[in-house]
Amino acid sequence: MPDDEVWVAVTRARLEPLIRSLPDQLDTMVRERGNRLSGGGRQRMTVSRLMLA
C-alpha cells in the first residue's frame, strides 16, 4: 500500500501529529497491544486501519 494512502487515513483519524513524533514515523514498530500509544491513540489507530481495509 502506498504511503500516501496511509497518510490520508492517518490524517483523517487525527493521528498525524502522533505518527510524525515517532522515531521512524510510519515504520515505527508498535507492539501487539500498542504499548507506545495511549488508549485514544490505539482507538484512532484502529479507525485508520479500518479506513484502509
Coordinates of C-alpha atoms in Angstrom, one line a residue:
M1 CA 0.0 0.0 0.0
P2 CA 1.5 3.4 -0.9
D3 CA 2.5 5.7 1.9
D4 CA 0.3 8.5 0.6
E5 CA -2.8 6.4 1.1
V6 CA -1.7 5.5 4.6
W7 CA -1.0 9.2 5.4
V8 CA -4.6 10.1 4.2
A9 CA -6.1 7.6 6.7
V10 CA -3.7 8.7 9.4
T11 CA -4.7 12.3 8.9
R12 CA -8.4 11.5 8.8
A13 CA -8.1 9.6 12.1
R14 CA -6.3 12.6 13.6
L15 CA -3.1 10.6 14.2
E16 CA -0.7 12.6 12.1
P17 CA 0.9 14.6 14.9
L18 CA 1.4 11.4 16.9
I19 CA 2.9 9.4 13.9
R20 CA 5.2 12.3 12.9
S21 CA 6.5 12.4 16.5
L22 CA 7.5 8.7 16.4
P23 CA 11.2 8.0 15.7
D24 CA 10.6 6.2 12.4
Q25 CA 7.1 7.7 11.7
L26 CA 5.2 5.1 9.7
D27 CA 7.9 2.5 10.1
T28 CA 7.9 2.6 13.9
M29 CA 7.2 -0.8 15.4
V30 CA 4.2 -0.8 17.7
R31 CA 3.8 -3.8 19.9
E32 CA 0.8 -6.1 19.7
R33 CA -1.1 -4.2 22.4
G34 CA 0.1 -0.8 21.4
N35 CA 2.3 -0.1 24.4
R36 CA 3.6 3.1 22.9
L37 CA 0.1 4.5 22.4
S38 CA -2.4 6.0 24.7
G39 CA -5.9 4.5 24.9
G40 CA -7.2 7.1 22.5
G41 CA -4.2 6.6 20.2
R42 CA -5.0 2.9 20.0
Q43 CA -8.6 3.7 19.1
R44 CA -7.6 6.1 16.4
M45 CA -5.1 3.6 15.0
T46 CA -7.9 1.1 14.7
V47 CA -10.0 3.7 12.9
S48 CA -7.2 4.4 10.4
R49 CA -6.8 0.6 9.8
L50 CA -10.5 0.3 9.1
M51 CA -10.3 3.2 6.6
L52 CA -7.5 1.3 4.8
A53 CA -9.4 -2.0 4.7

